[in-house]
Amino acid sequence: QVQLVESGGGLVQAGGSLRLSCAASGRPFSRYTMGWFRQAPGKEREFVAAIRWTDDNPYYEDSVKGRFTISRDNAKNTVYLQMNSLKPEDTAVYYCAADSAVVAAVDMSKDYKYDFWGQGTQVTVSS
């Protein structure tokens, strides 16, 4: 089992920045691909970013490329999502996810491939 706890959400004005953190415990963190997903009210959960454990290669959803950066610190068992130039449409609950078997590029964005999930943190961007 892997336990994930997100933090860092909040209310920010459009154009502002936030950094989300996801602290993991329970298994060797370095061998887990870590993903960030989000779900806005009335919408399905969608992929935001992921970082593969084998080579730290990052993957991004098109709408966040150039604005969001995913990174990990294996010594701290933590994955981060730096979010810059935030837009109102980024408003959502952001979830951290982990899975050791997610290594294929085509699988990075598929939420059903991830076995472990955090409870989520709310991000609200005001216009």
Coordinates of N, CA, C and O in Angstrom, one line a residue:
Q1 N 0.8 -1.2 0.0 CA 0.0 0.0 0.0 C 0.9 1.3 0.0 O 1.9 1.3 0.6
V2 N 0.3 2.3 -0.7 CA 1.0 3.6 -0.7 C 0.0 4.6 -0.2 O -1.2 4.6 -0.7
Q3 N 0.3 5.4 0.7 CA -0.5 6.5 1.2 C 0.0 7.8 0.6 O 1.2 8.1 0.6
L4 N -1.0 8.6 0.1 CA -0.6 9.8 -0.6 C -1.4 11.0 0.1 O -2.6 10.8 0.3
V5 N -0.7 12.0 0.4 CA -1.4 13.2 1.0 C -1.0 14.5 0.3 O 0.2 14.8 0.2
E6 N -2.0 15.1 -0.3 CA -1.7 16.3 -1.1 C -1.8 17.5 -0.2 O -2.5 17.5 0.8
S7 N -1.1 18.6 -0.6 CA -1.2 19.9 0.1 C -0.8 21.0 -0.8 O -0.3 20.7 -1.9
G8 N -1.1 22.2 -0.4 CA -0.7 23.3 -1.2 C -1.8 24.0 -2.0 O -1.6 25.0 -2.7
G9 N -3.0 23.5 -2.0 CA -4.1 24.1 -2.7 C -4.5 25.4 -2.1 O -4.1 25.7 -1.0
G10 N -5.4 26.1 -2.8 CA -5.9 27.4 -2.2 C -6.5 28.2 -3.2 O -6.8 27.8 -4.3
L11 N -6.8 29.5 -2.9 CA -7.4 30.4 -3.7 C -6.3 31.4 -4.2 O -5.5 31.9 -3.5
V12 N -6.3 31.6 -5.6 CA -5.3 32.5 -6.2 C -6.0 33.2 -7.3 O -6.9 32.7 -7.9
Q13 N -5.5 34.4 -7.6 CA -6.0 35.2 -8.7 C -5.4 34.7 -10.0 O -4.3 34.1 -10.1
A14 N -6.1 34.9 -11.1 CA -5.7 34.5 -12.4 C -4.3 35.1 -12.7 O -4.1 36.3 -12.3
G15 N -3.4 34.3 -13.2 CA -2.0 34.8 -13.5 C -1.1 34.4 -12.3 O 0.1 34.6 -12.5
G16 N -1.6 34.0 -11.2 CA -0.8 33.7 -10.0 C -0.3 32.3 -10.1 O -0.4 31.6 -11.1
S17 N 0.4 31.9 -9.0 CA 1.1 30.6 -9.0 C 0.7 29.8 -7.7 O 0.4 30.5 -6.6
L18 N 0.8 28.5 -7.8 CA 0.7 27.7 -6.6 C 1.6 26.5 -6.8 O 1.9 26.1 -7.9
R19 N 2.1 25.9 -5.7 CA 2.8 24.7 -5.8 C 2.1 23.6 -4.9 O 2.0 23.8 -3.7
L20 N 1.7 22.6 -5.6 CA 1.1 21.5 -4.9 C 2.2 20.4 -4.5 O 3.2 20.3 -5.3
S21 N 2.0 19.8 -3.4 CA 2.9 18.8 -2.9 C 2.1 17.5 -2.7 O 0.9 17.6 -2.3
C22 N 2.7 16.4 -2.9 CA 2.1 15.1 -2.6 C 3.1 14.3 -1.8 O 4.1 13.9 -2.4
A23 N 2.9 14.0 -0.6 CA 3.8 13.2 0.2 C 3.4 11.8 0.2 O 2.2 11.5 0.5
A24 N 4.3 10.9 0.0 CA 4.0 9.4 -0.1 C 4.6 8.7 1.0 O 5.7 9.0 1.5
S25 N 4.0 7.6 1.4 CA 4.5 6.7 2.4 C 4.0 5.3 2.2 O 3.0 5.1 1.5
G26 N 4.8 4.4 2.7 CA 4.4 3.0 2.6 C 5.2 2.1 1.7 O 5.3 0.9 2.0
R27 N 5.7 2.6 0.7 CA 6.5 1.7 -0.3 C 7.6 2.6 -0.8 O 7.6 3.8 -0.7
P28 N 8.6 1.9 -1.4 CA 9.7 2.7 -2.0 C 9.2 3.7 -3.1 O 8.8 3.3 -4.2
F29 N 9.2 4.9 -2.7 CA 8.7 6.0 -3.6 C 9.3 6.1 -4.9 O 8.7 6.3 -5.9
S30 N 10.6 5.8 -4.9 CA 11.4 6.0 -6.2 C 11.0 5.1 -7.3 O 11.3 5.3 -8.5
R31 N 10.2 4.0 -7.0 CA 9.8 3.0 -8.0 C 8.4 3.2 -8.4 O 7.7 2.3 -8.9
Y32 N 7.8 4.4 -8.2 CA 6.4 4.7 -8.5 C 6.4 5.8 -9.5 O 6.9 6.9 -9.3
T33 N 5.7 5.6 -10.6 CA 5.3 6.7 -11.4 C 4.2 7.6 -10.7 O 3.3 7.0 -10.1
M34 N 4.4 8.9 -10.7 CA 3.5 9.7 -10.0 C 2.7 10.6 -10.9 O 3.3 11.2 -11.9
G35 N 1.5 10.7 -10.7 CA 0.6 11.5 -11.6 C -0.2 12.5 -10.8 O -0.5 12.4 -9.6
W36 N -0.6 13.6 -11.5 CA -1.5 14.6 -11.0 C -2.7 14.6 -12.0 O -2.6 14.6 -13.2
F37 N -3.9 14.5 -11.4 CA -5.1 14.6 -12.1 C -6.0 15.7 -11.5 O -5.7 16.1 -10.3
R38 N -7.0 16.1 -12.2 CA -7.9 17.1 -11.6 C -9.3 16.8 -12.0 O -9.6 16.2 -13.0
Q39 N -10.2 17.3 -11.1 CA -11.7 17.2 -11.5 C -12.4 18.4 -11.1 O -12.4 18.8 -9.9
A40 N -13.0 19.1 -12.1 CA -13.8 20.3 -11.9 C -15.2 19.9 -11.6 O -15.7 18.8 -12.0
P41 N -16.0 20.7 -11.0 CA -17.4 20.4 -10.7 C -18.2 20.1 -12.0 O -18.1 20.8 -13.0
G42 N -18.9 18.9 -12.0 CA -19.6 18.5 -13.1 C -18.9 18.0 -14.3 O -19.4 17.7 -15.3
K43 N -17.6 17.8 -14.1 CA -16.7 17.3 -15.2 C -16.0 16.0 -14.7 O -15.9 15.7 -13.6
E44 N -15.6 15.2 -15.7 CA -14.8 14.0 -15.4 C -13.4 14.4 -15.0 O -12.9 15.4 -15.3
R45 N -12.8 13.4 -14.3 CA -11.4 13.6 -13.9 C -10.5 13.6 -15.1 O -10.7 12.8 -16.0
E46 N -9.6 14.5 -15.1 CA -8.7 14.6 -16.3 C -7.2 14.6 -15.9 O -6.9 15.0 -14.8
F47 N -6.4 14.1 -16.8 CA -5.0 14.1 -16.6 C -4.4 15.5 -16.6 O -4.8 16.3 -17.4
V48 N -3.4 15.7 -15.7 CA -2.7 17.0 -15.7 C -1.2 16.7 -16.1 O -0.7 17.3 -17.0
A49 N -0.5 15.9 -15.3 CA 0.9 15.7 -15.5 C 1.3 14.4 -14.8 O 0.6 13.9 -13.9
A50 N 2.4 13.8 -15.3 CA 3.0 12.6 -14.6 C 4.5 12.6 -14.8 O 5.0 13.3 -15.7
I51 N 5.1 11.9 -13.9 CA 6.6 11.8 -14.0 C 6.9 10.3 -13.8 O 6.5 9.7 -12.8
R52 N 7.6 9.7 -14.8 CA 7.8 8.3 -14.8 C 9.0 7.9 -13.9 O 10.0 8.7 -13.9
W53 N 8.9 6.8 -13.2 CA 9.9 6.5 -12.2 C 11.2 6.0 -12.8 O 12.3 6.2 -12.2
T54 N 11.1 5.5 -14.0 CA 12.3 4.8 -14.6 C 13.3 5.9 -15.1 O 14.5 5.6 -15.1
D55 N 12.9 7.0 -15.5 CA 13.8 8.0 -16.1 C 13.4 9.4 -15.7 O 14.1 10.4 -16.2
D56 N 12.4 9.6 -14.8 CA 12.0 11.0 -14.5 C 11.5 11.8 -15.7 O 11.4 13.0 -15.6
N57 N 11.1 11.1 -16.7 CA 10.5 11.8 -17.9 C 9.1 12.4 -17.5 O 8.3 11.6 -17.0
P58 N 8.9 13.7 -17.8 CA 7.6 14.2 -17.5 C 6.6 14.2 -18.6 O 7.1 14.2 -19.8
Y59 N 5.4 14.1 -18.3 CA 4.3 14.1 -19.3 C 3.3 15.2 -18.9 O 3.0 15.3 -17.7
Y60 N 2.7 15.9 -19.9 CA 1.8 17.0 -19.6 C 0.6 16.9 -20.5 O 0.7 16.6 -21.7
E61 N -0.6 17.3 -19.9 CA -1.7 17.6 -20.7 C -1.5 18.8 -21.5 O -0.8 19.8 -21.0
D62 N -2.0 18.9 -22.7 CA -1.6 20.0 -23.6 C -2.0 21.4 -23.0 O -1.2 22.3 -23.2
S63 N -3.1 21.5 -22.3 CA -3.5 22.9 -21.8 C -2.6 23.4 -20.7 O -2.6 24.6 -20.4
V64 N -1.7 22.5 -20.1 CA -0.9 23.0 -19.0 C 0.6 23.1 -19.4 O 1.4 23.5 -18.7
K65 N 0.9 22.6 -20.6 CA 2.3 22.7 -21.1 C 2.8 24.1 -21.1 O 2.1 25.0 -21.6
G66 N 4.0 24.3 -20.6 CA 4.6 25.6 -20.5 C 4.2 26.4 -19.3 O 4.8 27.4 -19.0
R67 N 3.2 25.9 -18.6 CA 2.7 26.6 -17.4 C 2.9 25.8 -16.1 O 3.2 26.3 -15.0
F68 N 2.8 24.5 -16.2 CA 2.9 23.6 -15.0 C 4.2 22.8 -15.2 O 4.6 22.4 -16.3
T69 N 4.8 22.5 -14.0 CA 6.0 21.6 -14.0 C 5.9 20.6 -12.9 O 5.6 21.0 -11.8
I70 N 6.0 19.4 -13.3 CA 6.0 18.3 -12.3 C 7.5 17.9 -12.0 O 8.3 17.9 -12.9
S71 N 7.7 17.6 -10.7 CA 9.0 17.2 -10.3 C 8.9 16.3 -9.1 O 7.8 16.2 -8.5
R72 N 10.0 15.6 -8.8 CA 9.9 14.7 -7.6 C 11.2 14.8 -6.8 O 12.3 15.1 -7.4
D73 N 11.1 14.5 -5.5 CA 12.3 14.5 -4.7 C 12.2 13.1 -4.0 O 11.4 13.0 -3.0
N74 N 13.0 12.2 -4.4 CA 12.9 10.8 -3.9 C 13.4 10.8 -2.4 O 12.9 9.9 -1.7
A75 N 14.3 11.6 -2.1 CA 14.7 11.7 -0.7 C 13.7 12.1 0.3 O 13.7 11.7 1.4
K76 N 12.7 12.9 -0.2 CA 11.6 13.4 0.6 C 10.3 12.7 0.3 O 9.3 13.0 0.9
N77 N 10.4 11.7 -0.6 CA 9.1 10.9 -0.9 C 8.0 11.9 -1.3 O 6.8 11.7 -0.9
T78 N 8.3 12.9 -2.1 CA 7.4 13.9 -2.4 C 7.4 14.2 -3.9 O 8.5 14.3 -4.5
V79 N 6.3 14.4 -4.5 CA 6.1 14.9 -5.9 C 5.5 16.3 -5.8 O 4.6 16.5 -5.0
Y80 N 5.9 17.1 -6.7 CA 5.4 18.5 -6.7 C 4.7 18.8 -8.1 O 5.1 18.3 -9.1
L81 N 3.9 19.8 -8.0 CA 3.3 20.3 -9.2 C 3.3 21.9 -9.1 O 2.6 22.4 -8.3
Q82 N 4.3 22.5 -9.8 CA 4.4 23.9 -9.8 C 3.5 24.5 -10.9 O 3.6 24.1 -12.1
M83 N 2.5 25.3 -10.5 CA 1.5 25.8 -11.4 C 1.7 27.3 -11.5 O 1.5 28.0 -10.5
N84 N 2.0 27.8 -12.7 CA 2.2 29.2 -13.0 C 1.2 29.7 -14.0 O 0.5 28.8 -14.7
S85 N 1.0 31.0 -14.1 CA 0.1 31.5 -15.0 C -1.3 30.9 -14.9 O -1.9 30.5 -16.0
L86 N -1.8 30.7 -13.7 CA -3.0 30.0 -13.5 C -4.2 30.7 -14.2 O -4.3 32.0 -14.2
K87 N -5.2 29.9 -14.6 CA -6.4 30.5 -15.3 C -7.6 30.0 -14.5 O -7.5 28.9 -13.9
P88 N -8.7 30.7 -14.6 CA -9.9 30.2 -14.0 C -10.3 28.8 -14.3 O -10.8 28.0 -13.5
E89 N -10.0 28.4 -15.6 CA -10.3 27.0 -16.0 C -9.4 26.0 -15.4 O -9.7 24.8 -15.5
D90 N -8.4 26.4 -14.6 CA -7.6 25.4 -13.8 C -8.3 25.1 -12.5 O -7.8 24.2 -11.8
T91 N -9.4 25.7 -12.2 CA -10.1 25.5 -10.9 C -10.6 24.0 -10.9 O -11.3 23.6 -11.8
A92 N -10.2 23.3 -9.8 CA -10.6 21.9 -9.7 C -10.0 21.4 -8.4 O -9.2 22.0 -7.7
V93 N -10.4 20.2 -8.1 CA -9.8 19.4 -7.0 C -8.6 18.6 -7.7 O -8.9 17.9 -8.7
Y94 N -7.5 18.8 -7.2 CA -6.3 18.1 -7.8 C -5.9 16.9 -6.9 O -5.8 17.0 -5.7
Y95 N -5.7 15.8 -7.6 CA -5.4 14.5 -7.0 C -4.0 14.0 -7.4 O -3.7 14.1 -8.6
C96 N -3.4 13.5 -6.5 CA -2.1 12.8 -6.7 C -2.3 11.3 -6.8 O -3.2 10.8 -6.1
A97 N -1.6 10.7 -7.7 CA -1.8 9.2 -7.9 C -0.4 8.6 -8.1 O 0.5 9.2 -8.6
A98 N -0.4 7.3 -7.8 CA 0.9 6.5 -7.9 C 0.6 5.1 -8.4 O -0.4 4.5 -8.1
D99 N 1.6 4.6 -9.2 CA 1.5 3.2 -9.6 C 2.9 2.8 -10.1 O 3.5 3.6 -10.8
S100 N 3.4 1.6 -9.7 CA 4.7 1.2 -10.1 C 4.7 0.6 -11.5 O 5.7 0.4 -12.1
A101 N 3.5 0.2 -12.0 CA 3.4 -0.5 -13.3 C 3.2 0.5 -14.4 O 3.3 0.1 -15.6
V102 N 3.0 1.7 -14.2 CA 2.7 2.7 -15.2 C 4.1 3.2 -15.7 O 4.8 4.0 -15.1
V103 N 4.5 2.7 -16.9 CA 5.8 3.1 -17.5 C 5.6 3.4 -18.9 O 6.4 4.2 -19.5
A104 N 4.6 2.9 -19.6 CA 4.4 3.2 -21.0 C 3.9 4.6 -21.2 O 3.0 5.0 -20.4
A105 N 4.4 5.3 -22.2 CA 3.9 6.7 -22.4 C 2.4 6.8 -22.6 O 1.8 7.7 -22.1
V106 N 1.9 5.8 -23.3 CA 0.4 5.8 -23.6 C -0.4 5.6 -22.3 O -1.6 5.9 -22.3
D107 N 0.2 5.1 -21.2 CA -0.5 4.9 -20.0 C -0.5 6.0 -19.0 O -1.3 6.0 -18.0
M108 N 0.4 7.0 -19.2 CA 0.6 8.1 -18.2 C -0.7 8.8 -17.9 O -0.9 9.2 -16.8
S109 N -1.5 9.0 -18.9 CA -2.7 9.9 -18.8 C -4.0 9.1 -18.4 O -5.0 9.7 -18.3
K110 N -3.9 7.8 -18.2 CA -5.0 7.0 -17.9 C -5.2 6.8 -16.4 O -4.5 6.0 -15.8
D111 N -6.3 7.4 -15.9 CA -6.4 7.3 -14.4 C -6.6 5.9 -13.9 O -6.2 5.6 -12.8
Y112 N -7.3 5.1 -14.7 CA -7.5 3.7 -14.2 C -6.3 2.9 -14.1 O -6.3 1.8 -13.6
K113 N -5.2 3.4 -14.6 CA -3.9 2.6 -14.5 C -3.3 2.8 -13.2 O -2.4 2.1 -12.8
Y114 N -3.7 3.8 -12.4 CA -3.1 4.2 -11.2 C -3.8 3.5 -10.0 O -5.0 3.7 -9.9
D115 N -3.1 2.8 -9.2 CA -3.8 2.1 -8.1 C -4.0 2.9 -6.8 O -4.9 2.6 -6.0
F116 N -3.1 3.9 -6.6 CA -3.1 4.6 -5.3 C -3.4 6.1 -5.6 O -2.9 6.7 -6.5
W117 N -4.3 6.6 -4.7 CA -4.8 8.0 -4.8 C -4.8 8.7 -3.5 O -5.0 8.1 -2.5
G118 N -4.5 10.0 -3.6 CA -4.7 10.9 -2.4 C -6.1 11.4 -2.3 O -7.0 11.1 -3.1
Q119 N -6.4 12.2 -1.3 CA -7.7 12.7 -1.0 C -8.1 13.9 -1.8 O -9.2 14.3 -1.9
G120 N -7.1 14.6 -2.4 CA -7.3 15.7 -3.2 C -7.1 17.0 -2.5 O -7.3 17.1 -1.2
T121 N -6.8 18.1 -3.2 CA -6.7 19.4 -2.7 C -7.3 20.4 -3.6 O -7.1 20.3 -4.8
Q122 N -8.1 21.3 -3.1 CA -8.8 22.3 -3.9 C -7.9 23.4 -4.4 O -7.2 24.0 -3.6
V123 N -8.0 23.7 -5.7 CA -7.4 24.8 -6.3 C -8.5 25.7 -6.9 O -9.3 25.2 -7.7
T124 N -8.6 26.9 -6.5 CA -9.6 27.9 -7.0 C -8.8 29.1 -7.6 O -8.1 29.7 -6.9
V125 N -9.1 29.4 -8.9 CA -8.5 30.5 -9.5 C -9.6 31.5 -9.9 O -10.5 31.2 -10.6
S126 N -9.5 32.7 -9.3 CA -10.5 33.7 -9.5 C -10.1 34.6 -10.7 O -8.9 34.8 -10.9
S127 N -11.1 35.1 -11.4 CA -10.8 35.9 -12.6 C -10.7 37.4 -12.2 O -11.0 37.8 -11.1

